[in-house]
Amino acid sequence: MASFSCNDGVKMPAPIRICIDIIEQKGIDSETIYRKSINKSVVESICEAINNDKLESRLDELNAEPNFACAIIKKFLRELKMPLINDEILNQFDKCDSSISDKEVSAKIDHLKRIINKLPIANRDTFTYLVMHFHRVLHKSDVNKIEVGLFIQKFHPMFRIRDRLFKFMIIYADVLFSDYRFKRYRTKTTTEEAISRFSMQPDSIEDLEQEISKQEAYLAKLHTRIANEEHSVDKTAQEQLCDELW
């Protein structure tokens, strides 16, 4: 989970967050979203670009065909080396589902919130963003024509959560994660754009907090680089570092 981490404080893989944003901006109303058969070799090629930290070179393809982003999310979930929901949390989910009726919505949500907060931060953030994303997708089912039951059956095994409980989580995700602030991810920009932001006034408190998080990420990585390459004055390396962090 630590790989490809976001630079704004959200502890989840940045490529998955970018894919979520693309789907919600470009494909959420499409009647083919999450259902269209796509070219597997292209998906593998995009994943290779991700592994080589070159996702930005393939963003045009993802924006043109959001189902590539859907395929990457599914591939990510299927190929996780460690499950997103560990056995201990999974057992607590099962007990919650068995002991609290779906009709007791408030009680069940409160219990689930406490359980989810026990997850490691990276797992919690990734799970939260994905479930909220699925909530938004299914909320548009009257437009995109997704059959809710089939969607649940496709995805709940990837999380190892019972289908009934998974459906409950998705339906009530806006309440379940009401304390969580979701924000679109800002992908890396050029060095010049990064520098120009110093002279820009943030539009909101959220923008300011996001900028502060990025500054902190920059400083942390800068300190690490300095420690590893003491007294380096290589301008190319400095510009590369700035481009990586912004």
GROMACS .gro file of C-alpha atoms in nm:
model
  246
    1MET     CA    1   0.000   0.000   0.000
    2ALA     CA    2   0.293   0.233   0.056
    3SER     CA    3   0.382   0.223  -0.315
    4PHE     CA    4   0.253   0.504  -0.535
    5SER     CA    5   0.123   0.691  -0.231
    6CYS     CA    6  -0.064   1.019  -0.277
    7ASN     CA    7   0.111   1.348  -0.208
    8ASP     CA    8  -0.178   1.518  -0.027
    9GLY     CA    9  -0.209   1.314   0.291
   10VAL     CA   10  -0.453   1.048   0.168
   11LYS     CA   11  -0.293   0.709   0.230
   12MET     CA   12  -0.390   0.513  -0.079
   13PRO     CA   13  -0.231   0.430  -0.414
   14ALA     CA   14  -0.242   0.743  -0.630
   15PRO     CA   15  -0.310   0.549  -0.956
   16ILE     CA   16  -0.629   0.400  -0.808
   17ARG     CA   17  -0.744   0.741  -0.692
   18ILE     CA   18  -0.673   0.886  -1.037
   19CYS     CA   19  -0.875   0.604  -1.195
   20ILE     CA   20  -1.166   0.677  -0.959
   21ASP     CA   21  -1.157   1.045  -1.055
   22ILE     CA   22  -1.151   0.965  -1.427
   23ILE     CA   23  -1.447   0.727  -1.402
   24GLU     CA   24  -1.652   0.976  -1.202
   25GLN     CA   25  -1.569   1.266  -1.433
   26LYS     CA   26  -1.578   1.090  -1.770
   27GLY     CA   27  -1.775   0.768  -1.748
   28ILE     CA   28  -2.015   0.751  -1.456
   29ASP     CA   29  -2.320   0.817  -1.679
   30SER     CA   30  -2.214   0.569  -1.946
   31GLU     CA   31  -2.424   0.257  -1.998
   32THR     CA   32  -2.101   0.060  -2.055
   33ILE     CA   33  -1.921   0.165  -1.737
   34TYR     CA   34  -1.768  -0.132  -1.553
   35ARG     CA   35  -1.921  -0.367  -1.813
   36LYS     CA   36  -1.749  -0.303  -2.146
   37SER     CA   37  -1.499  -0.563  -2.268
   38ILE     CA   38  -1.168  -0.391  -2.322
   39ASN     CA   39  -0.831  -0.477  -2.473
   40LYS     CA   40  -0.636  -0.662  -2.204
   41SER     CA   41  -0.300  -0.591  -2.366
   42VAL     CA   42  -0.369  -0.217  -2.339
   43VAL     CA   43  -0.456  -0.256  -1.970
   44GLU     CA   44  -0.134  -0.449  -1.912
   45SER     CA   45   0.058  -0.177  -2.095
   46ILE     CA   46  -0.099   0.096  -1.878
   47CYS     CA   47  -0.020  -0.106  -1.564
   48GLU     CA   48   0.340  -0.135  -1.680
   49ALA     CA   49   0.347   0.243  -1.719
   50ILE     CA   50   0.214   0.273  -1.363
   51ASN     CA   51   0.489   0.045  -1.233
   52ASN     CA   52   0.745   0.261  -1.414
   53ASP     CA   53   0.592   0.581  -1.269
   54LYS     CA   54   0.476   0.692  -1.615
   55LEU     CA   55   0.100   0.692  -1.569
   56GLU     CA   56   0.077   1.053  -1.683
   57SER     CA   57   0.185   0.946  -2.033
   58ARG     CA   58  -0.132   0.733  -2.056
   59LEU     CA   59  -0.388   0.971  -1.906
   60ASP     CA   60  -0.526   1.066  -2.247
   61GLU     CA   61  -0.615   0.701  -2.311
   62LEU     CA   62  -0.781   0.666  -1.971
   63ASN     CA   63  -0.982   0.983  -2.021
   64ALA     CA   64  -1.087   0.873  -2.369
   65GLU     CA   65  -1.198   0.529  -2.245
   66PRO     CA   66  -1.282   0.526  -1.870
   67ASN     CA   67  -1.337   0.150  -1.882
   68PHE     CA   68  -0.959   0.114  -1.890
   69ALA     CA   69  -0.965   0.282  -1.548
   70CYS     CA   70  -1.236   0.036  -1.437
   71ALA     CA   71  -1.020  -0.254  -1.551
   72ILE     CA   72  -0.720  -0.121  -1.357
   73ILE     CA   73  -0.926  -0.098  -1.037
   74LYS     CA   74  -1.051  -0.456  -1.081
   75LYS     CA   75  -0.700  -0.579  -1.158
   76PHE     CA   76  -0.565  -0.401  -0.850
   77LEU     CA   77  -0.824  -0.563  -0.623
   78ARG     CA   78  -0.778  -0.912  -0.770
   79GLU     CA   79  -0.399  -0.905  -0.751
   80LEU     CA   80  -0.344  -0.760  -0.403
   81LYS     CA   81  -0.078  -0.966  -0.228
   82MET     CA   82  -0.241  -0.895   0.107
   83PRO     CA   83  -0.620  -0.856   0.136
   84LEU     CA   84  -0.753  -0.506   0.186
   85ILE     CA   85  -0.962  -0.633   0.478
   86ASN     CA   86  -0.760  -0.849   0.714
   87ASP     CA   87  -0.904  -1.158   0.885
   88GLU     CA   88  -0.955  -0.989   1.221
   89ILE     CA   89  -1.160  -0.705   1.072
   90LEU     CA   90  -1.343  -0.947   0.846
   91ASN     CA   91  -1.456  -1.148   1.150
   92GLN     CA   92  -1.579  -0.831   1.316
   93PHE     CA   93  -1.772  -0.742   1.000
   94ASP     CA   94  -1.936  -1.086   1.003
   95LYS     CA   95  -2.035  -1.055   1.370
   96CYS     CA   96  -2.177  -0.708   1.308
   97ASP     CA   97  -2.379  -0.834   1.013
   98SER     CA   98  -2.513  -1.128   1.211
   99SER     CA   99  -2.598  -0.940   1.529
  100ILE     CA  100  -2.744  -0.614   1.395
  101SER     CA  101  -3.034  -0.613   1.150
  102ASP     CA  102  -3.019  -0.401   0.835
  103LYS     CA  103  -3.331  -0.229   0.968
  104GLU     CA  104  -3.126  -0.091   1.258
  105VAL     CA  105  -2.945   0.142   1.022
  106SER     CA  106  -2.797   0.388   1.272
  107ALA     CA  107  -2.674   0.118   1.509
  108LYS     CA  108  -2.521  -0.084   1.227
  109ILE     CA  109  -2.349   0.219   1.074
  110ASP     CA  110  -2.204   0.327   1.411
  111HIS     CA  111  -2.067  -0.024   1.469
  112LEU     CA  112  -1.921  -0.045   1.119
  113LYS     CA  113  -1.752   0.296   1.159
  114ARG     CA  114  -1.574   0.171   1.471
  115ILE     CA  115  -1.460  -0.144   1.294
  116ILE     CA  116  -1.339   0.034   0.979
  117ASN     CA  117  -1.136   0.278   1.190
  118LYS     CA  118  -0.936  -0.019   1.321
  119LEU     CA  119  -0.796  -0.089   0.975
  120PRO     CA  120  -0.440   0.020   0.897
  121ILE     CA  121  -0.461   0.376   0.762
  122ALA     CA  122  -0.365   0.286   0.404
  123ASN     CA  123  -0.619   0.003   0.393
  124ARG     CA  124  -0.886   0.223   0.550
  125ASP     CA  125  -0.835   0.511   0.308
  126THR     CA  126  -0.828   0.281   0.005
  127PHE     CA  127  -1.138   0.091   0.119
  128THR     CA  128  -1.322   0.414   0.200
  129TYR     CA  129  -1.249   0.577  -0.136
  130LEU     CA  130  -1.346   0.264  -0.328
  131VAL     CA  131  -1.673   0.202  -0.143
  132MET     CA  132  -1.772   0.568  -0.175
  133HIS     CA  133  -1.686   0.548  -0.545
  134PHE     CA  134  -1.912   0.244  -0.586
  135HIS     CA  135  -2.185   0.435  -0.402
  136ARG     CA  136  -2.162   0.718  -0.656
  137VAL     CA  137  -2.161   0.477  -0.950
  138LEU     CA  138  -2.468   0.287  -0.826
  139HIS     CA  139  -2.642   0.611  -0.731
  140LYS     CA  140  -2.643   0.678  -1.107
  141SER     CA  141  -2.787   0.335  -1.192
  142ASP     CA  142  -3.100   0.493  -1.341
  143VAL     CA  143  -2.867   0.660  -1.596
  144ASN     CA  144  -2.584   0.410  -1.646
  145LYS     CA  145  -2.824   0.113  -1.621
  146ILE     CA  146  -2.599  -0.086  -1.388
  147GLU     CA  147  -2.785  -0.372  -1.222
  148VAL     CA  148  -2.706  -0.329  -0.852
  149GLY     CA  149  -2.729  -0.697  -0.761
  150LEU     CA  150  -2.490  -0.806  -1.036
  151PHE     CA  151  -2.247  -0.528  -0.945
  152ILE     CA  152  -2.243  -0.642  -0.580
  153GLN     CA  153  -2.191  -1.006  -0.684
  154LYS     CA  154  -1.895  -0.905  -0.899
  155PHE     CA  155  -1.714  -0.699  -0.637
  156HIS     CA  156  -1.791  -0.836  -0.291
  157PRO     CA  157  -1.556  -1.138  -0.331
  158MET     CA  158  -1.267  -0.902  -0.403
  159PHE     CA  159  -1.317  -0.751  -0.057
  160ARG     CA  160  -1.410  -1.087   0.105
  161ILE     CA  161  -1.717  -0.921   0.257
  162ARG     CA  162  -2.058  -1.089   0.258
  163ASP     CA  163  -2.270  -0.969  -0.031
  164ARG     CA  164  -2.554  -0.843   0.190
  165LEU     CA  165  -2.320  -0.642   0.413
  166PHE     CA  166  -2.125  -0.510   0.114
  167LYS     CA  167  -2.450  -0.387  -0.040
  168PHE     CA  168  -2.545  -0.220   0.290
  169MET     CA  169  -2.208  -0.043   0.304
  170ILE     CA  170  -2.239   0.086  -0.052
  171ILE     CA  171  -2.600   0.201  -0.013
  172TYR     CA  172  -2.525   0.391   0.308
  173ALA     CA  173  -2.167   0.494   0.219
  174ASP     CA  174  -2.251   0.866   0.233
  175VAL     CA  175  -2.359   0.819   0.597
  176LEU     CA  176  -2.097   0.557   0.685
  177PHE     CA  177  -1.819   0.790   0.570
  178SER     CA  178  -1.986   1.119   0.661
  179ASP     CA  179  -1.683   1.219   0.871
  180TYR     CA  180  -1.450   1.159   0.579
  181ARG     CA  181  -1.363   1.440   0.339
  182PHE     CA  182  -1.325   1.325  -0.019
  183LYS     CA  183  -1.130   1.531  -0.269
  184ARG     CA  184  -1.014   1.489  -0.624
  185TYR     CA  185  -0.649   1.412  -0.671
  186ARG     CA  186  -0.421   1.665  -0.832
  187THR     CA  187  -0.173   1.486  -1.053
  188LYS     CA  188   0.185   1.600  -1.089
  189THR     CA  189   0.248   1.919  -1.280
  190THR     CA  190   0.554   2.070  -1.443
  191THR     CA  191   0.821   2.245  -1.239
  192GLU     CA  192   0.706   2.584  -1.368
  193GLU     CA  193   0.344   2.519  -1.265
  194ALA     CA  194   0.460   2.404  -0.923
  195ILE     CA  195   0.663   2.719  -0.870
  196SER     CA  196   0.380   2.943  -0.991
  197ARG     CA  197   0.149   2.809  -0.719
  198PHE     CA  198   0.359   2.986  -0.457
  199SER     CA  199   0.212   3.314  -0.581
  200MET     CA  200  -0.146   3.187  -0.597
  201GLN     CA  201  -0.400   3.248  -0.323
  202PRO     CA  202  -0.581   2.924  -0.225
  203ASP     CA  203  -0.950   2.934  -0.312
  204SER     CA  204  -1.064   2.756   0.005
  205ILE     CA  205  -0.951   2.606   0.335
  206GLU     CA  206  -0.953   2.265   0.167
  207ASP     CA  207  -0.718   2.391  -0.107
  208LEU     CA  208  -0.491   2.544   0.157
  209GLU     CA  209  -0.479   2.221   0.359
  210GLN     CA  210  -0.408   2.022   0.044
  211GLU     CA  211  -0.126   2.259  -0.048
  212ILE     CA  212   0.022   2.231   0.303
  213SER     CA  213   0.013   1.851   0.276
  214LYS     CA  214   0.199   1.870  -0.054
  215GLN     CA  215   0.458   2.105   0.095
  216GLU     CA  216   0.511   1.860   0.382
  217ALA     CA  217   0.551   1.570   0.138
  218TYR     CA  218   0.800   1.778  -0.061
  219LEU     CA  219   1.006   1.859   0.248
  220ALA     CA  220   1.006   1.498   0.370
  221LYS     CA  221   1.130   1.368   0.035
  222LEU     CA  222   1.374   1.655   0.001
  223HIS     CA  223   1.529   1.573   0.340
  224THR     CA  224   1.562   1.209   0.240
  225ARG     CA  225   1.724   1.300  -0.092
  226ILE     CA  226   1.965   1.539   0.077
  227ALA     CA  227   2.062   1.270   0.328
  228ASN     CA  228   2.128   1.024   0.045
  229GLU     CA  229   2.299   1.267  -0.188
  230GLU     CA  230   2.469   1.512   0.041
  231HIS     CA  231   2.580   1.844  -0.110
  232SER     CA  232   2.446   1.752  -0.456
  233VAL     CA  233   2.421   2.059  -0.683
  234ASP     CA  234   2.305   1.871  -0.992
  235LYS     CA  235   2.043   2.104  -1.139
  236THR     CA  236   1.885   1.824  -1.342
  237ALA     CA  237   1.843   1.614  -1.028
  238GLN     CA  238   1.691   1.908  -0.845
  239GLU     CA  239   1.440   1.972  -1.122
  240GLN     CA  240   1.357   1.601  -1.137
  241LEU     CA  241   1.291   1.600  -0.764
  242CYS     CA  242   1.063   1.902  -0.795
  243ASP     CA  243   0.875   1.738  -1.085
  244GLU     CA  244   0.833   1.416  -0.885
  245LEU     CA  245   0.688   1.594  -0.584
  246TRP     CA  246   0.454   1.841  -0.747
   0.00000   0.00000   0.00000
